Short mmCIF file of C-alpha atoms in Angstrom, two decimals:
data_model
loop_
_atom_site.label_atom_id
_atom_site.label_comp_id
_atom_site.label_asym_id
_atom_site.label_seq_id
_atom_site.Cartn_x
_atom_site.Cartn_y
_atom_site.Cartn_z
CA MET A 1 -7.91 -14.19 -7.63
CA TYR A 2 -4.45 -14.49 -7.06
CA VAL A 3 -2.68 -14.14 -10.16
CA ASN A 4 0.78 -13.59 -8.95
CA LYS A 5 1.74 -15.81 -6.08
CA LYS A 6 5.36 -14.00 -5.40
CA HIS A 7 3.55 -11.10 -3.84
CA PRO A 8 1.48 -10.08 -0.98
CA ILE A 9 -2.23 -8.69 -2.03
CA PRO A 10 -2.96 -4.98 -1.31
CA ALA A 11 -6.21 -4.65 0.47
CA VAL A 12 -8.00 -1.79 2.16
CA THR A 13 -9.89 -1.79 5.39
CA ALA A 14 -12.35 0.62 7.19
CA ALA A 15 -12.99 1.36 10.67
CA VAL A 16 -16.43 2.67 10.69
CA MET A 17 -16.98 4.04 14.25
CA ARG A 18 -20.47 5.75 15.70
CA GLU A 19 -21.06 6.47 19.32
CA GLY A 20 -18.39 4.55 20.52
CA LYS A 21 -18.64 1.44 18.57
CA ILE A 22 -17.23 0.02 15.42
CA LEU A 23 -18.98 -1.65 12.60
CA LEU A 24 -18.52 -5.24 11.73
CA THR A 25 -19.32 -7.20 9.12
CA LEU A 26 -20.66 -10.91 8.70
CA ARG A 27 -19.15 -12.35 5.65
CA SER A 28 -21.83 -14.47 3.38
CA ASP A 29 -21.22 -18.07 1.99
CA SER A 30 -20.42 -16.37 -1.66
CA VAL A 31 -17.08 -14.75 -0.78
CA GLN A 32 -13.68 -15.77 0.42
CA PHE A 33 -13.27 -16.59 4.25
CA PRO A 34 -17.08 -16.96 4.53
CA LYS A 35 -19.30 -17.12 7.53
CA HIS A 36 -16.65 -14.71 9.61
CA TRP A 37 -16.71 -11.28 11.03
CA CYS A 38 -14.48 -8.57 9.71
CA LEU A 39 -13.98 -5.00 9.15
CA PRO A 40 -15.62 -3.81 5.87
CA GLY A 41 -12.82 -3.76 2.61
CA GLY A 42 -11.19 -5.70 0.31
CA ARG A 43 -8.58 -6.15 -2.31
CA VAL A 44 -7.54 -2.97 -4.19
CA GLN A 45 -8.53 -3.37 -7.49
CA GLY A 46 -6.29 -2.13 -10.49
CA GLY A 47 -6.97 1.33 -11.84
CA GLN A 48 -7.68 2.42 -8.33
CA ASP A 49 -6.11 4.33 -5.56
CA TRP A 50 -6.50 3.62 -1.97
CA LYS A 51 -9.30 5.80 -1.21
CA LYS A 52 -11.29 4.97 -4.24
CA ALA A 53 -10.68 1.30 -3.26
CA ILE A 54 -12.05 1.84 0.32
CA GLU A 55 -15.28 3.94 -0.61
CA VAL A 56 -16.01 1.23 -3.43
CA GLU A 57 -15.86 -1.58 -0.90
CA LEU A 58 -17.85 0.28 1.31
CA GLU A 59 -20.54 1.22 -0.92
CA GLU A 60 -20.97 -2.19 -2.56
CA GLU A 61 -20.55 -4.31 1.14
CA VAL A 62 -22.62 -1.87 3.33
CA GLY A 63 -24.26 0.77 1.28
CA LEU A 64 -22.31 3.46 3.04
CA LYS A 65 -21.09 7.01 1.50
CA ILE A 66 -17.61 8.02 3.00
CA LYS A 67 -17.52 11.73 4.00
CA SER A 68 -14.92 12.16 5.80
CA SER A 69 -11.44 9.51 6.48
CA THR A 70 -8.33 9.42 7.57
CA LEU A 71 -5.39 7.16 7.65
CA LEU A 72 -5.70 4.68 10.62
CA GLY A 73 -2.48 2.36 9.83
CA ILE A 74 -0.69 0.09 7.56
CA TYR A 75 -0.68 -3.42 8.31
CA SER A 76 1.71 -6.10 6.98
CA ASN A 77 2.49 -8.48 9.88
CA GLY A 78 2.54 -12.06 8.65
CA GLU A 79 1.17 -13.73 11.60
CA GLU A 80 -2.23 -12.01 11.29
CA ASN A 81 -2.58 -11.06 7.61
CA ILE A 82 -1.71 -13.97 5.97
CA LEU A 83 -5.07 -15.77 5.99
CA LYS A 84 -5.98 -19.43 5.07
CA ASP A 85 -8.67 -20.02 2.40
CA GLU A 86 -10.47 -23.21 3.93
CA LYS A 87 -11.67 -24.46 0.61
CA THR A 88 -8.64 -24.32 -1.28
CA GLY A 89 -6.01 -24.86 1.63
CA GLU A 90 -3.95 -21.85 0.13
CA GLU A 91 -2.20 -19.30 2.44
CA ILE A 92 -3.22 -15.66 0.93
CA PRO A 93 -0.96 -13.11 2.23
CA PHE A 94 -2.49 -9.52 2.44
CA VAL A 95 -0.89 -6.10 3.19
CA VAL A 96 -3.35 -3.53 4.35
CA VAL A 97 -3.90 0.40 4.38
CA ALA A 98 -6.98 1.10 6.90
CA PHE A 99 -8.90 4.22 7.25
CA GLN A 100 -11.01 5.52 10.16
CA VAL A 101 -14.07 6.91 8.99
CA SER A 102 -16.06 9.19 11.45
CA GLU A 103 -18.61 10.81 9.13
CA PHE A 104 -20.74 8.51 6.55
CA GLU A 105 -23.69 8.78 4.77
CA GLY A 106 -26.54 5.88 5.00
CA GLU A 107 -27.22 3.09 7.13
CA PRO A 108 -25.66 -0.17 6.93
CA GLN A 109 -27.24 -2.16 4.67
CA LEU A 110 -26.67 -6.08 3.84
CA SER A 111 -25.30 -7.20 0.11
CA SER A 112 -24.43 -10.42 -1.34
CA GLU A 113 -21.10 -10.21 0.66
CA VAL A 114 -22.68 -9.46 3.73
CA ASP A 115 -24.99 -11.52 5.72
CA GLU A 116 -25.00 -9.60 8.98
CA VAL A 117 -24.05 -6.07 10.07
CA ARG A 118 -23.35 -5.55 13.94
CA TRP A 119 -22.05 -2.08 15.72
CA CYS A 120 -19.81 -3.52 18.35
CA ASP A 121 -17.78 -2.49 21.12
CA LEU A 122 -14.61 -3.88 22.13
CA SER A 123 -16.06 -5.84 25.05
CA SER A 124 -18.48 -7.57 22.71
CA LEU A 125 -16.72 -8.80 19.50
CA PRO A 126 -18.68 -11.32 17.60
CA SER A 127 -17.02 -14.97 16.71
CA PRO A 128 -15.71 -16.01 14.52
CA LEU A 129 -13.52 -13.06 13.77
CA LEU A 130 -11.06 -12.99 11.07
CA LYS A 131 -7.80 -13.20 12.52
CA SER A 132 -6.46 -10.01 10.50
CA GLU A 133 -8.73 -7.81 12.44
CA LYS A 134 -8.39 -7.97 16.30
CA THR A 135 -5.48 -5.46 15.90
CA LYS A 136 -6.99 -2.98 13.48
CA ILE A 137 -10.24 -3.00 15.74
CA ILE A 138 -8.03 -2.35 18.88
CA ASP A 139 -6.27 0.28 17.10
CA ALA A 140 -9.59 1.78 15.88
CA PHE A 141 -10.67 2.43 19.41
CA GLU A 142 -7.48 3.73 20.46
CA PHE A 143 -6.68 5.99 17.25
CA SER A 144 -5.88 9.56 18.35
CA GLY A 145 -4.42 10.57 15.35
CA SER A 146 -1.19 8.99 15.29
CA VAL A 147 -0.78 6.20 12.14
CA PHE A 148 0.01 2.50 13.06
CA VAL A 149 2.41 1.23 11.30
CA ARG A 150 2.61 -2.71 11.77
CA MET B 1 -8.02 4.04 -18.07
CA LEU B 2 -7.93 2.48 -21.30
CA PHE B 3 -4.89 4.37 -22.87
CA ASP B 4 -1.27 4.34 -21.87
CA LEU B 5 -0.28 7.83 -20.54
CA ASP B 6 3.30 7.50 -21.06
CA LEU B 7 3.95 10.60 -23.18
CA SER B 8 7.27 10.19 -23.55
CA LEU B 9 6.60 7.07 -26.09
CA GLY B 10 4.73 9.51 -28.36
CA PHE B 11 1.44 7.57 -28.89
CA ASN B 12 -1.10 5.93 -26.60
CA LEU B 13 -0.98 2.37 -26.30
CA PRO B 14 -4.43 0.50 -25.96
CA LEU B 15 -4.63 -1.41 -22.42
CA MET B 16 -7.86 -3.79 -23.65
CA ASN B 17 -5.91 -7.01 -23.58
CA SER B 18 -4.00 -6.72 -20.36
CA SER B 19 -5.46 -6.50 -17.25
CA ILE B 20 -3.87 -4.63 -14.14
CA VAL B 21 -2.74 -6.04 -10.78
CA PRO B 22 -2.09 -3.90 -7.84
CA LEU B 23 1.33 -5.07 -6.35
CA PRO B 24 2.82 -3.98 -3.01
CA ALA B 25 6.23 -2.19 -3.04
CA VAL B 26 8.44 0.13 -0.55
CA ASN B 27 10.74 3.19 -1.17
CA THR B 28 12.83 4.68 1.04
CA ALA B 29 13.84 8.11 1.08
CA ILE B 30 17.16 8.60 2.75
CA LEU B 31 17.88 12.05 3.93
CA ASN B 32 20.94 13.78 4.83
CA SER B 33 21.54 16.31 7.33
CA HIS B 34 21.54 19.10 4.45
CA GLY B 35 17.91 18.65 3.15
CA GLU B 36 18.92 16.42 0.51
CA ILE B 37 17.57 13.02 -0.49
CA LEU B 38 19.27 10.15 -1.85
CA LEU B 39 18.39 9.20 -5.30
CA THR B 40 19.75 5.98 -7.22
CA LEU B 41 20.48 5.61 -11.03
CA ARG B 42 18.94 2.13 -11.98
CA SER B 43 21.39 0.15 -14.21
CA LYS B 44 20.61 -0.91 -17.54
CA THR B 45 19.75 -4.12 -16.79
CA VAL B 46 16.49 -3.51 -14.71
CA ARG B 47 12.94 -2.01 -15.42
CA GLU B 48 13.24 1.47 -16.35
CA PRO B 49 16.63 1.47 -17.04
CA LEU B 50 19.17 4.59 -16.48
CA LYS B 51 16.02 6.51 -14.86
CA TRP B 52 16.83 8.10 -11.17
CA CYS B 53 14.82 6.82 -8.44
CA LEU B 54 14.36 6.32 -4.69
CA PRO B 55 15.70 2.91 -3.41
CA GLY B 56 13.43 0.17 -3.31
CA GLY B 57 11.43 -2.59 -4.47
CA HIS B 58 8.80 -5.32 -4.41
CA LEU B 59 7.45 -6.44 -0.95
CA GLU B 60 7.91 -10.02 -0.62
CA ILE B 61 5.43 -12.52 1.36
CA GLY B 62 5.96 -12.60 5.25
CA GLU B 63 7.61 -9.29 5.60
CA THR B 64 6.39 -6.13 6.89
CA TRP B 65 6.29 -2.94 4.91
CA LYS B 66 9.05 -1.60 7.24
CA VAL B 67 11.15 -4.78 6.91
CA GLY B 68 10.82 -4.76 3.19
CA ALA B 69 12.03 -1.21 2.67
CA ARG B 70 15.22 -1.54 5.07
CA ARG B 71 15.88 -4.94 3.25
CA GLU B 72 15.82 -3.33 -0.32
CA THR B 73 17.81 -0.53 0.55
CA ALA B 74 20.57 -2.98 2.02
CA GLU B 75 20.73 -4.81 -1.22
CA GLU B 76 20.83 -1.83 -3.40
CA LEU B 77 23.00 0.03 -1.18
CA GLY B 78 24.94 -1.65 1.35
CA VAL B 79 23.66 0.28 4.18
CA THR B 80 21.12 -0.50 6.83
CA THR B 81 18.68 1.98 7.94
CA LYS B 82 17.16 2.27 11.04
CA ASN B 83 14.45 4.08 13.25
CA GLU B 84 12.75 4.43 9.91
CA ILE B 85 9.37 7.00 9.90
CA PHE B 86 6.69 6.11 7.89
CA CYS B 87 6.17 9.27 5.43
CA GLY B 88 3.20 7.77 3.15
CA VAL B 89 1.27 5.31 1.09
CA TYR B 90 1.26 5.89 -2.96
CA SER B 91 -1.15 4.26 -5.26
CA ASP B 92 -2.21 6.92 -7.76
CA PRO B 93 -2.98 4.97 -11.25
CA GLU B 94 -1.85 7.69 -13.18
CA LEU B 95 1.57 7.39 -11.99
CA THR B 96 1.92 4.38 -10.69
CA ILE B 97 0.77 1.48 -13.49
CA THR B 98 3.59 0.28 -15.38
CA GLN B 99 4.06 0.89 -19.19
CA ASP B 100 5.18 -2.72 -20.01
CA VAL B 101 3.17 -5.80 -19.94
CA MET B 102 4.82 -8.12 -17.55
CA PRO B 103 5.67 -12.00 -18.85
CA GLU B 104 2.56 -13.37 -17.05
CA GLY B 105 0.62 -10.97 -19.15
CA PHE B 106 -0.53 -8.13 -16.90
CA ARG B 107 0.56 -4.96 -15.77
CA GLY B 108 1.48 -3.98 -12.57
CA GLN B 109 0.32 -0.91 -10.50
CA TYR B 110 2.69 -0.32 -7.60
CA VAL B 111 0.93 0.60 -4.62
CA VAL B 112 3.77 1.88 -2.46
CA ALA B 113 4.58 2.19 1.30
CA VAL B 114 7.70 5.24 1.49
CA PHE B 115 10.01 5.43 4.76
CA ILE B 116 12.30 8.36 5.68
CA ALA B 117 15.40 7.35 6.94
CA THR B 118 17.90 9.89 8.21
CA GLU B 119 20.33 7.08 10.46
CA TRP B 120 21.90 4.21 8.71
CA ASP B 121 25.04 1.95 9.49
CA GLY B 122 27.67 1.07 6.76
CA GLU B 123 29.27 2.66 4.29
CA PHE B 124 27.40 3.07 0.83
CA ALA B 125 28.13 0.18 -1.68
CA PRO B 126 25.72 -0.04 -4.79
CA ASN B 127 25.03 -3.46 -6.51
CA ASP B 128 24.61 -4.53 -9.78
CA GLU B 129 20.77 -2.96 -10.02
CA VAL B 130 22.44 0.68 -9.51
CA GLU B 131 24.40 2.49 -11.78
CA ASP B 132 25.17 5.42 -9.72
CA TRP B 133 23.73 7.14 -6.76
CA ASP B 134 23.96 11.22 -5.33
CA TRP B 135 22.42 13.55 -3.09
CA PHE B 136 19.93 15.80 -4.55
CA SER B 137 18.19 18.88 -3.15
CA LEU B 138 14.35 19.59 -3.60
CA ASP B 139 15.15 22.22 -6.41
CA ASN B 140 17.71 19.88 -7.95
CA LEU B 141 15.84 16.67 -8.47
CA PRO B 142 17.24 14.90 -11.57
CA GLU B 143 15.95 13.73 -14.96
CA PRO B 144 14.97 11.45 -16.15
CA ILE B 145 13.28 10.34 -13.14
CA ILE B 146 10.74 7.61 -12.81
CA ARG B 147 7.57 9.56 -12.89
CA SER B 148 5.66 8.43 -9.74
CA HIS B 149 8.63 9.39 -7.57
CA PRO B 150 9.29 13.35 -7.67
CA ILE B 151 6.29 13.88 -5.39
CA ARG B 152 7.42 10.79 -2.96
CA ALA B 153 10.79 12.90 -2.82
CA ILE B 154 9.22 16.21 -2.29
CA ASP B 155 6.73 14.91 0.34
CA ALA B 156 9.79 13.22 2.25
CA LEU B 157 11.82 16.22 2.49
CA ASN B 158 8.66 18.18 3.36
CA PHE B 159 7.43 15.62 5.89
CA LYS B 160 6.13 17.24 9.04
CA GLY B 161 4.73 14.20 10.78
CA VAL B 162 1.66 13.50 9.24
CA PRO B 163 1.74 10.76 6.78
CA PHE B 164 0.37 11.48 3.03
CA VAL B 165 -2.26 9.39 1.49
CA ARG B 166 -1.64 9.49 -2.48
#
């Protein structure tokens, strides 16, 4: 729900990495921006902090428990992070705090929000990819400790 | 999270009728060469009147975190910061949820990116949101101060290159 149309919506996203690949999910029909590939994540809910928000999203979307994460970057570039809702025609502005997750428990599962999960390398990114994701994915592969500020 | 935690009011207010909406915002920790941070005293006419705080405000649609921080500082203090360094992101619900319900019927939770600035252009010329401003060292932070801000000031003054996630 976009209650306050004057401000961007804070969201969190996770770059879950394993054996040189990144976890991508195919969004189901029951969520916003359906049938697009993206990193797991979602809006920060009232009462959560950043870490709680990403823990909850990873658990709900793909059934993973984060064991260790670190800040990957903060993203607010309007070109990439304002997404058009095809159903309503609305432009939805996000600002994102992204985490690199290198240790987790469980195997990625499907859920009501996720139709498919895939481990990808940079040369095999699936299509269509939500336009907000490419930069974050590239950053995740390049990440060596220095936080990206975009 | 049902009860308002502002102990200065002396009683707890039930939150059950207002939802909490996270809103992105920015602060700038302006630091001088003497280990001091610039804090502003909010005017009588704004939210949290006559409390000290870091300059900053709501992030607007279409601007990046960094540009928003620069804009707010320029509006409030008349100086343009440059070469800002990302200090951290702050979202602790215990500290960032507003006491008051907004006209739209919800309470804001200010999730914030803080930038450190040690370089700026222009002379300080506060606008009408700012009653006063001054430089403060860590052992000398003023009162009353917006309750989510001391940790930001402390982090900025202690910053060693690794952004905080709080």
